[in-house]
XYZ file of C-alpha atoms in Angstrom:
489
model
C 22.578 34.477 2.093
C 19.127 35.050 -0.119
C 16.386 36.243 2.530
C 12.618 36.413 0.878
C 9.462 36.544 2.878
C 6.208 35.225 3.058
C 3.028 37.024 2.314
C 2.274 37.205 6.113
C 6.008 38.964 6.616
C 7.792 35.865 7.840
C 11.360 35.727 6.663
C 13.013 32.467 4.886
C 16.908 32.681 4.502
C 18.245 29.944 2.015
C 20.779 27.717 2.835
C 22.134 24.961 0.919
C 21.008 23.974 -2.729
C 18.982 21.055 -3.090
C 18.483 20.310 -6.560
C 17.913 22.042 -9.555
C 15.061 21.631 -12.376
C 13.769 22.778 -15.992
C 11.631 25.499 -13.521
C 13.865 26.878 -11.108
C 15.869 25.366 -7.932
C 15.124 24.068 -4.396
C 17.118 25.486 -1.536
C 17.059 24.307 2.486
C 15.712 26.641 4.725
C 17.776 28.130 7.739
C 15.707 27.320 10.985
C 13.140 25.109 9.628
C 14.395 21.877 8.910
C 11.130 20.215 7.693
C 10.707 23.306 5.053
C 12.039 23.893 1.540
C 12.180 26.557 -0.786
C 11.427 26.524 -4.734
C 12.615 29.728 -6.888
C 11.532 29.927 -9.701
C 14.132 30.476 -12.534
C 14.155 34.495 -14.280
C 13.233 32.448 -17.956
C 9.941 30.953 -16.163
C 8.521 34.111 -14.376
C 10.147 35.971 -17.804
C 6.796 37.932 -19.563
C 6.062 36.699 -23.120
C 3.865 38.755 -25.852
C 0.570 37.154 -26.560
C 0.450 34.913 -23.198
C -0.917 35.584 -19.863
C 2.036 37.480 -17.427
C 3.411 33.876 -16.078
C 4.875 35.636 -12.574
C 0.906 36.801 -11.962
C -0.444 33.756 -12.676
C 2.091 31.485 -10.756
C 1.259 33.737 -7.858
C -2.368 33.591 -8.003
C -2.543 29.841 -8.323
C -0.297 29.502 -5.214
C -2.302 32.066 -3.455
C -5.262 29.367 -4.391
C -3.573 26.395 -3.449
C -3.020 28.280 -0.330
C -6.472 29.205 0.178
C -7.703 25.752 -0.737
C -5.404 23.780 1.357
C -4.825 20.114 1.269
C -3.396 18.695 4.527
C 0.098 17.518 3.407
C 0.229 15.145 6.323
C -2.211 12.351 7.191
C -1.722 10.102 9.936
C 1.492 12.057 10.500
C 3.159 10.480 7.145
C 3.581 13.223 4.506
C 1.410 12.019 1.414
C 1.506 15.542 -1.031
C 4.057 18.273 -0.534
C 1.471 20.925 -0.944
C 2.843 24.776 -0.870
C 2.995 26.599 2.510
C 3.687 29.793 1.672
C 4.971 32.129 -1.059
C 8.234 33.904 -1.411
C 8.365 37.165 -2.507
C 11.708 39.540 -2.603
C 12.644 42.409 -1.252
C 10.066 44.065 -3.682
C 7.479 42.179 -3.283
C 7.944 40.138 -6.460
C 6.948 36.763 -6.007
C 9.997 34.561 -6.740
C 8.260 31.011 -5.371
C 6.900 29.588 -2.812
C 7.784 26.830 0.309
C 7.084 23.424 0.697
C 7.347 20.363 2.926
C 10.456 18.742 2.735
C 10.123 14.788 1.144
C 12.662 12.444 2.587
C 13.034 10.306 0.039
C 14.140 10.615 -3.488
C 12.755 7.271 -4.726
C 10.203 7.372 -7.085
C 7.026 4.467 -7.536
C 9.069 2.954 -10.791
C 11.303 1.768 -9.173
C 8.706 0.044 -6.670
C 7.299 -1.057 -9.922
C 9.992 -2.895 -11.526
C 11.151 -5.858 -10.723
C 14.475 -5.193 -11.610
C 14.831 -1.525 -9.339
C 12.291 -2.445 -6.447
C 15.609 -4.240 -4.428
C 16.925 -0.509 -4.386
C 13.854 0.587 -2.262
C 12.881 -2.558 -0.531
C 15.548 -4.817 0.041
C 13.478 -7.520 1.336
C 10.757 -7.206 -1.463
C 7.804 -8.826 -0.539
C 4.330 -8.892 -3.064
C 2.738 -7.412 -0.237
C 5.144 -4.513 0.066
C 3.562 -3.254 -3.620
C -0.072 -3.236 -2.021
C 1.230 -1.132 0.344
C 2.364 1.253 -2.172
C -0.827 0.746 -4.310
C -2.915 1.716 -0.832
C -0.782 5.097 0.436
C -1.136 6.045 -3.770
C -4.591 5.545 -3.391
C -4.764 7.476 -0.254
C -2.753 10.105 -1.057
C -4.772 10.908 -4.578
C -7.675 10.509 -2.201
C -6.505 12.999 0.228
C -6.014 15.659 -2.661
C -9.502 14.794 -4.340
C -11.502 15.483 -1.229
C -10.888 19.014 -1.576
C -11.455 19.461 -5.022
C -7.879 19.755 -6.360
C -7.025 17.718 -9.147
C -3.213 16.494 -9.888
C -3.442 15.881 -13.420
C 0.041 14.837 -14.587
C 0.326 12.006 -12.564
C 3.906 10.937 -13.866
C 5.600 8.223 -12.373
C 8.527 11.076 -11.192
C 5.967 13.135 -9.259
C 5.453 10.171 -7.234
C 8.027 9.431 -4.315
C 8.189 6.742 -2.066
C 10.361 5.856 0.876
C 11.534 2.539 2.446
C 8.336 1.714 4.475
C 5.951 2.527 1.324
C 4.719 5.998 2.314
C 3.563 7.743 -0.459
C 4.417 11.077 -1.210
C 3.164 13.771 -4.503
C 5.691 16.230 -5.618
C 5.479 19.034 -8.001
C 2.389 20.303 -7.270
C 2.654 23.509 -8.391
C 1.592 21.763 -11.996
C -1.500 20.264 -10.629
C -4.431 21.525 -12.055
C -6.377 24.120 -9.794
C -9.530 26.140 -10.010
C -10.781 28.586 -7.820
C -13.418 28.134 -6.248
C -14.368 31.508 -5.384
C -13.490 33.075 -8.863
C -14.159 30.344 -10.755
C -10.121 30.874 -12.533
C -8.704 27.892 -13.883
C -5.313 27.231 -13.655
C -4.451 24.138 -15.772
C -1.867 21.245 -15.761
C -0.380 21.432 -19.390
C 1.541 18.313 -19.310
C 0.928 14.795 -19.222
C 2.471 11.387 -19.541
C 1.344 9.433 -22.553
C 0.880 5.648 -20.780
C -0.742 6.954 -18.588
C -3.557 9.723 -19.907
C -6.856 9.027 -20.105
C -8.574 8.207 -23.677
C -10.474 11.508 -23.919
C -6.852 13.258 -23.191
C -4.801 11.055 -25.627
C -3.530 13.174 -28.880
C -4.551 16.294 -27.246
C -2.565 19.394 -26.888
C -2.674 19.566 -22.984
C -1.808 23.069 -22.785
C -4.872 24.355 -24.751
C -8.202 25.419 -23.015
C -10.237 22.428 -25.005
C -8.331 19.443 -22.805
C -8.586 19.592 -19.312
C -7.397 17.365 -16.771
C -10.468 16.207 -14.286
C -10.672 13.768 -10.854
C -11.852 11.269 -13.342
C -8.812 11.598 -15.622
C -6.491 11.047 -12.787
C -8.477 7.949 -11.390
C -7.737 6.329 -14.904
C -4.191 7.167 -14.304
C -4.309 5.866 -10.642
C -5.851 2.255 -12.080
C -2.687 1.954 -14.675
C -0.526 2.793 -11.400
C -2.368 0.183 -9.187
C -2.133 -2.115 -11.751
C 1.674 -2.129 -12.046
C 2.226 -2.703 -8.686
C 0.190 -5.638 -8.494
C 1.205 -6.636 -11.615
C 4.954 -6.871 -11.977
C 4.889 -3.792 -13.850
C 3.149 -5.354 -16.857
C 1.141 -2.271 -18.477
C -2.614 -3.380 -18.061
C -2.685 -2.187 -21.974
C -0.086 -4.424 -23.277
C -1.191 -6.791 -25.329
C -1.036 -9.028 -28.505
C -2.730 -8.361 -31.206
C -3.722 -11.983 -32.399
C -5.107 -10.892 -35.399
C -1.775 -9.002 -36.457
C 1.048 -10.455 -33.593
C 3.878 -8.764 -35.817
C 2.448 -5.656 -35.853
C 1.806 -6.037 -31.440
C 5.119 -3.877 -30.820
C 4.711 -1.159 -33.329
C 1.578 -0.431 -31.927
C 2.179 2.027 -28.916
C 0.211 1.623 -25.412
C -1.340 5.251 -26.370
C -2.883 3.539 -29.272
C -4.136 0.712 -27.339
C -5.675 3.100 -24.735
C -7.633 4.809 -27.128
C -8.970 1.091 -28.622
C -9.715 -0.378 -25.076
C -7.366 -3.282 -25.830
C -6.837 -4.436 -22.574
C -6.295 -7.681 -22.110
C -6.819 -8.200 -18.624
C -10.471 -7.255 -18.284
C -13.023 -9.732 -18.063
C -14.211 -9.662 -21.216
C -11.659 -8.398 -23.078
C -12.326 -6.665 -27.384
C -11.737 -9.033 -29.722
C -8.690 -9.935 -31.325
C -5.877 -9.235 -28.415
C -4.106 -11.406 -25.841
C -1.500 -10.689 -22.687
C 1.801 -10.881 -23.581
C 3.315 -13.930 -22.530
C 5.016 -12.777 -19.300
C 1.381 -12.146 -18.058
C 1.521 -15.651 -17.314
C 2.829 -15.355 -14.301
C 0.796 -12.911 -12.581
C -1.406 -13.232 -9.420
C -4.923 -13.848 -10.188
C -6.354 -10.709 -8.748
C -9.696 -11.756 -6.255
C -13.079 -9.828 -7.469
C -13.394 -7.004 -5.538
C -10.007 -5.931 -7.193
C -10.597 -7.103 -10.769
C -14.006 -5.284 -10.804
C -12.256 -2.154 -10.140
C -10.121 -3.415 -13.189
C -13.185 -4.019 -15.489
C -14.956 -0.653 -14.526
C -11.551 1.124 -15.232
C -10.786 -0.239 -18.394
C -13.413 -1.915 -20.179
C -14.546 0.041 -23.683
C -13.752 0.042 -27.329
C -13.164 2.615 -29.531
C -17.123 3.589 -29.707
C -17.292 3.866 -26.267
C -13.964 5.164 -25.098
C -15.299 8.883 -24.373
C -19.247 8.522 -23.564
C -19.779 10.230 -20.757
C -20.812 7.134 -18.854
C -18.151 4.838 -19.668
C -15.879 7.638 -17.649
C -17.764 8.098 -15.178
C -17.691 3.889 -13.998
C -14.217 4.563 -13.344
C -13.532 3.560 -9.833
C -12.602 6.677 -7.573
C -9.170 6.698 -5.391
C -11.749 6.318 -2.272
C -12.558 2.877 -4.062
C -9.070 1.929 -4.929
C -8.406 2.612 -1.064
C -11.131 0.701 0.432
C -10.207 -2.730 -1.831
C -6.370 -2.428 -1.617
C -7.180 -2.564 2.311
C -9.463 -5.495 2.008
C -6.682 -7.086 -0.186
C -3.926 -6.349 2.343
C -5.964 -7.812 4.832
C -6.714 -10.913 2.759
C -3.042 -11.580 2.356
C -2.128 -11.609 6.228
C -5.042 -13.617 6.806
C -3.885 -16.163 4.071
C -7.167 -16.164 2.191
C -5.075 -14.595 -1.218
C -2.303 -16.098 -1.693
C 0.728 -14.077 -3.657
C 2.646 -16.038 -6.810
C 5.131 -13.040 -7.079
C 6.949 -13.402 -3.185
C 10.334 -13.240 -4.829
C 12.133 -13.622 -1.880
C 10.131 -17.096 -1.238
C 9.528 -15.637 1.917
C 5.879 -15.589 3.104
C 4.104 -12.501 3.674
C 4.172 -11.020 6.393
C 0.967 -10.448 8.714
C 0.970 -7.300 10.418
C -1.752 -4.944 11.628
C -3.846 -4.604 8.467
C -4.304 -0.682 7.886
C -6.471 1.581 9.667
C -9.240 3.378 7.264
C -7.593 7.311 5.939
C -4.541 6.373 7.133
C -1.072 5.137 5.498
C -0.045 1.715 6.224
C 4.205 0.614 6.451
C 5.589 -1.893 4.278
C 6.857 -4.993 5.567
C 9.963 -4.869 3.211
C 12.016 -5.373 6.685
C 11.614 -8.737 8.581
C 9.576 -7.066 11.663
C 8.602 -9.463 14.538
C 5.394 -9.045 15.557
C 3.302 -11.431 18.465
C 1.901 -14.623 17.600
C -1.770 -14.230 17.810
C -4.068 -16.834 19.048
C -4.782 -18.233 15.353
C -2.842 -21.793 14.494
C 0.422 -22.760 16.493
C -0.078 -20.408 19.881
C -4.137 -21.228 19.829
C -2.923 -25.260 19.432
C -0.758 -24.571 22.487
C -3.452 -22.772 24.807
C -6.239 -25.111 23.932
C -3.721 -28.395 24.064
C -2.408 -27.578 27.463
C -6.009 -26.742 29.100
C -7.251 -30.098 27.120
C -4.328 -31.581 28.713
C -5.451 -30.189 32.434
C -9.339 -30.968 32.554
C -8.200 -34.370 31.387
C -6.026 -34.674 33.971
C -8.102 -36.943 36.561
C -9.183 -39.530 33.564
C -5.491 -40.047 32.559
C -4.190 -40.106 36.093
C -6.778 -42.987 37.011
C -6.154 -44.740 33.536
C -2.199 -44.939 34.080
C -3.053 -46.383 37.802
C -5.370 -48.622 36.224
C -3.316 -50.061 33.555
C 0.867 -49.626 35.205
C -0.094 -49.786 38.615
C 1.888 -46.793 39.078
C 0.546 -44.222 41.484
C 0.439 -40.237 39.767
C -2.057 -37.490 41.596
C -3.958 -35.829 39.630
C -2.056 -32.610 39.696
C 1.391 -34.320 38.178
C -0.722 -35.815 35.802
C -2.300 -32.510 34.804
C 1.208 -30.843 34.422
C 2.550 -33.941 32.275
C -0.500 -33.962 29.888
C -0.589 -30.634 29.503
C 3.109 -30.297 28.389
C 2.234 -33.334 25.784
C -1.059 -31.681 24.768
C 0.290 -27.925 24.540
C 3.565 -28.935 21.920
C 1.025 -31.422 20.160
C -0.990 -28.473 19.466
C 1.810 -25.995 18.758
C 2.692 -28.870 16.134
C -0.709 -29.146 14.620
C -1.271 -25.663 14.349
C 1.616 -25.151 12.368
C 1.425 -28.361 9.805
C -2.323 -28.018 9.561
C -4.183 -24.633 10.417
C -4.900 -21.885 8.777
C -4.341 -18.390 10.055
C -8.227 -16.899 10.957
C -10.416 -15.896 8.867
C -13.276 -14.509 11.251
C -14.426 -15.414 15.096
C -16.489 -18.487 14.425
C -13.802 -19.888 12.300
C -11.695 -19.453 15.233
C -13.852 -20.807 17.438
C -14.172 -24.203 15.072
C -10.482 -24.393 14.955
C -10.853 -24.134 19.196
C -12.676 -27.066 18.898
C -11.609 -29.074 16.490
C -7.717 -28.312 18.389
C -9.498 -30.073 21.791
C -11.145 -32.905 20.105
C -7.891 -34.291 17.973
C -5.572 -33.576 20.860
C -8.085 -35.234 23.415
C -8.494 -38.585 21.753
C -4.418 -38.710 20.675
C -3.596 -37.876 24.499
C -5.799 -40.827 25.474
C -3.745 -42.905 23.046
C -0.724 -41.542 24.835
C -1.152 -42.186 28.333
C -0.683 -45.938 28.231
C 3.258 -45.144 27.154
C 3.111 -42.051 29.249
C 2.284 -44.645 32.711
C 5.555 -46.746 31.933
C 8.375 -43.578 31.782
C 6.730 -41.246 34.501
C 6.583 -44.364 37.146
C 10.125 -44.086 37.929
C 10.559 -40.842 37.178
C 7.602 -38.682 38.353
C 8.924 -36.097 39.985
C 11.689 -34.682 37.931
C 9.397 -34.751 35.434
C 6.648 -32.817 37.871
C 9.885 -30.188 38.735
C 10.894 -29.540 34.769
C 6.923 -29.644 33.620
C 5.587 -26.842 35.943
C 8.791 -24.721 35.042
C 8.246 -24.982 31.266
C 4.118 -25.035 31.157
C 4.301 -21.590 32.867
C 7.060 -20.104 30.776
C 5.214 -20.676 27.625
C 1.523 -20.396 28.800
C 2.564 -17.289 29.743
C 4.212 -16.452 26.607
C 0.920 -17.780 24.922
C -1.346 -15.278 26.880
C 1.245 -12.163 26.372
C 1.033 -12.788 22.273
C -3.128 -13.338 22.659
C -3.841 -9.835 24.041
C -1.034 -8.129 22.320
């Protein structure tokens, strides 16, 4: 068994091996169940002439990113698996460092494609990828606030489980600077479709390119835009002027030009490719985010200005809420429900906090918007109508009903009238006063229809008024009931 300690003195024995990488391997560690271990492999931490001592400077960024911690947990979901601790042997050498253990091994591509997103959501709605798009936003948001930047934001440092949690791995490559020495320890990789313009053709490792919070918002947009997108790049394009020459031309190129085609006003000379057609037309507040992200040419690509309009994960965060919110209230409506299953309206997500995916059919109460408001407001209509229709059955049958079996019957008739009109005809709320005009507009329709009603009511409940007064007063309180239960839960 390998035992290695922390630089307080607390021992870590290794159990089982995880995994294994290009940098070292990831071990399970005895006692701690929510902890893992990364060692380093000898060729990493290995010295080399003419570069700085590589075990020293691992070290001494850990010891940063230990000193400069960001929470790996928010709301209880783990969103970055930020190091813990280090691990040093028997020597003191440092060998690596611990971690919080990720629970998933699915990675956001695979949320992105249409093709793999059935692996990680087997109920895929469009909704599930703004829940994605939101914890990404929040997670990136979570590391910005403290100054960190992630810089190679790769779509296999980015895991996600079944319920759309987000989670960042391999931080040990973000890019760190202390903030008491003023050291900088850089990210020296990067993923092509995704680097910023003032990054693209750069050798990443060299002290001239550096990876900033800005850089990794432009990254965060192309993310964002995948998953709303259908995983169409939001630089690939036709070029109209040259179509045959469209799929030579590589996205990195494209980035550098500004030819996106999805902007509002789009460069010259570019269209979407044809399976654009079917996307969702994204509402304002999330296109603007779209135009401020990628909107420049190739004069205007790196001016300070034009980089700094890119929105910030805080932004991303705050309109991927309002748009998750939008879709449960119906006011967006989503082309790209594969399932042809509406989405689902659940709780729409509380601010700094990550929000569950609705992949699973989940029941959750009927609320007092359409069919269970229609039933409420029908049966009361039914009730304070009850002495008119009572003395307009006696008047027109000659049959004699109190008032009280009257109220029962009309409320029955009025409640499932409104359950059936709230359904067919009602949309889901919007905001209170819209609720309160569907209140009334529920009372008026299913007062004048139950007026039309009560002359054929009169000739059925003369003979058989009290069975129906028995099987009424059983069934009004079952679901009125039911109906307040879903209102105040």
């Amino acid at each position: 068994m390998q035992i290695y300690y922390g630089r307080t003195g607390t021992t870590y024995r290794l159990a089982q091996e995880l995994g294994a990488g290009g940098e070292g391997k990831v071990y399970e560690v005895e006692g701690k169940p929510n902890i893992i271990a990364k060692l380093y492999h000898d060729t990493r931490l290995a010295y080399k002439p003419g570069e700085p001592e590589p075990r020293r400077t691992l070290r001494e960024k850990i010891t940063t990113m230990l000193d400069q911690p960001v929470s790996p947990y928010v709301g209880g979901v783990l969103t970055v698996a930020w190091p813990q601790d280090l691990l040093l042997d028997a020597s003191g050498r440092f060998v690596g460092f611990t971690m919080p253990k990720v629970q998933t091994q699915r990675h956001i591509f695979e949320v992105e494609s249409p093709v793999l997103r059935q692996r990680v959501f087997p109920r895929y709605r469009y909704r599930s990828s703004v829940v994605v798009a939101y914890n990404l936003a929040l997670a990136v948001s979570n590391v910005h606030c403290t100054g960190a930047v992630i810089g190679d934001m790769n779509a296999q440092n980015i895991l996600v489980d079944s319920k759309g949690h987000v989670t960042l791995i391999d931080t040990d490559s973000f890019d760190i600077t202390n903030r008491r020495t003023g050291a900088h320890y850089k990210c020296g990789v990067g993923t092509a479709d995704v680097l910023a313009p003032e990054l693209q053709g750069k050798n990443l490792s060299s002290p001239t390119s550096r990876f900033t919070r800005q850089t990794d918002c432009f990254a965060l947009a192309i993310h964002v835009f995948e998953l709303l997108n259908e995983n169409i790049h939001p630089f690939s394009c036709v070029l109209t002027s040259h179509p045959a020459s469209s799929r030579s031309c590589t996205k990195e190129a494209k980035i550098c030009r500004g030819q996106c085609p999805h902007v509002t006003h789009p460069i010259k000379g570019i269209a979407p490719i044809p399976a654009a057609a079917t996307l969702n037309r994204m509402p304002p507040y999330i296109q603007d985010l779209v135009d401020r992200a990628f909107t420049y040419d190739v004069t205007t690509a790196l001016k300070p200005e034009t980089i700094a309009r890119r929105p910030s994960a805080e932004e991303w965060k705050n309109a991927l809420r309002r748009l998750l919110r939008d879709l449960d209230a119906g006011v967006v409506k989503a082309k790209t429900n594969k399932t042809n299953v509406p989405v689902q309206a659940v709780a729409a997500p509380t601010a700094g906090k990550p929000v569950q995916n609705v992949g699973k059919t989940a029941r959750t109460p009927v609320r007092l918007s359409a069919p269970m408001m229609g039933f409420v407001v029908g049966g009361l209509t039914g009730l304070v109508m009850a002495d008119v229709i009572s003395k307009m059955i006696t008047f027109w049958s000659g049959a004699s009903m109190s008032v009280v079996t009257a109220g029962f019957l009309m409320a029955l008739a009025g409640a499932f009238l409104g359950c059936f009109l709230g359904i067919c005809f009602f949309k889901p709320r919007k905001s209170v006063f819209d609720e309160i005009w569907n209140a009334m507009m529920f009372a008026l329709l299913i007062g004048c229809v139950l007026i039309a009603l009560a002359f054929g009511i009169s000739m059925v409940i003369a003979n058989f008024a009290q069975i129906f007064y028995l099987t009424v007063s059983i069934v009004i309180l079952i679901f009125l009931g039911y109906g307040i239960i879903s209102i105040f839960t």
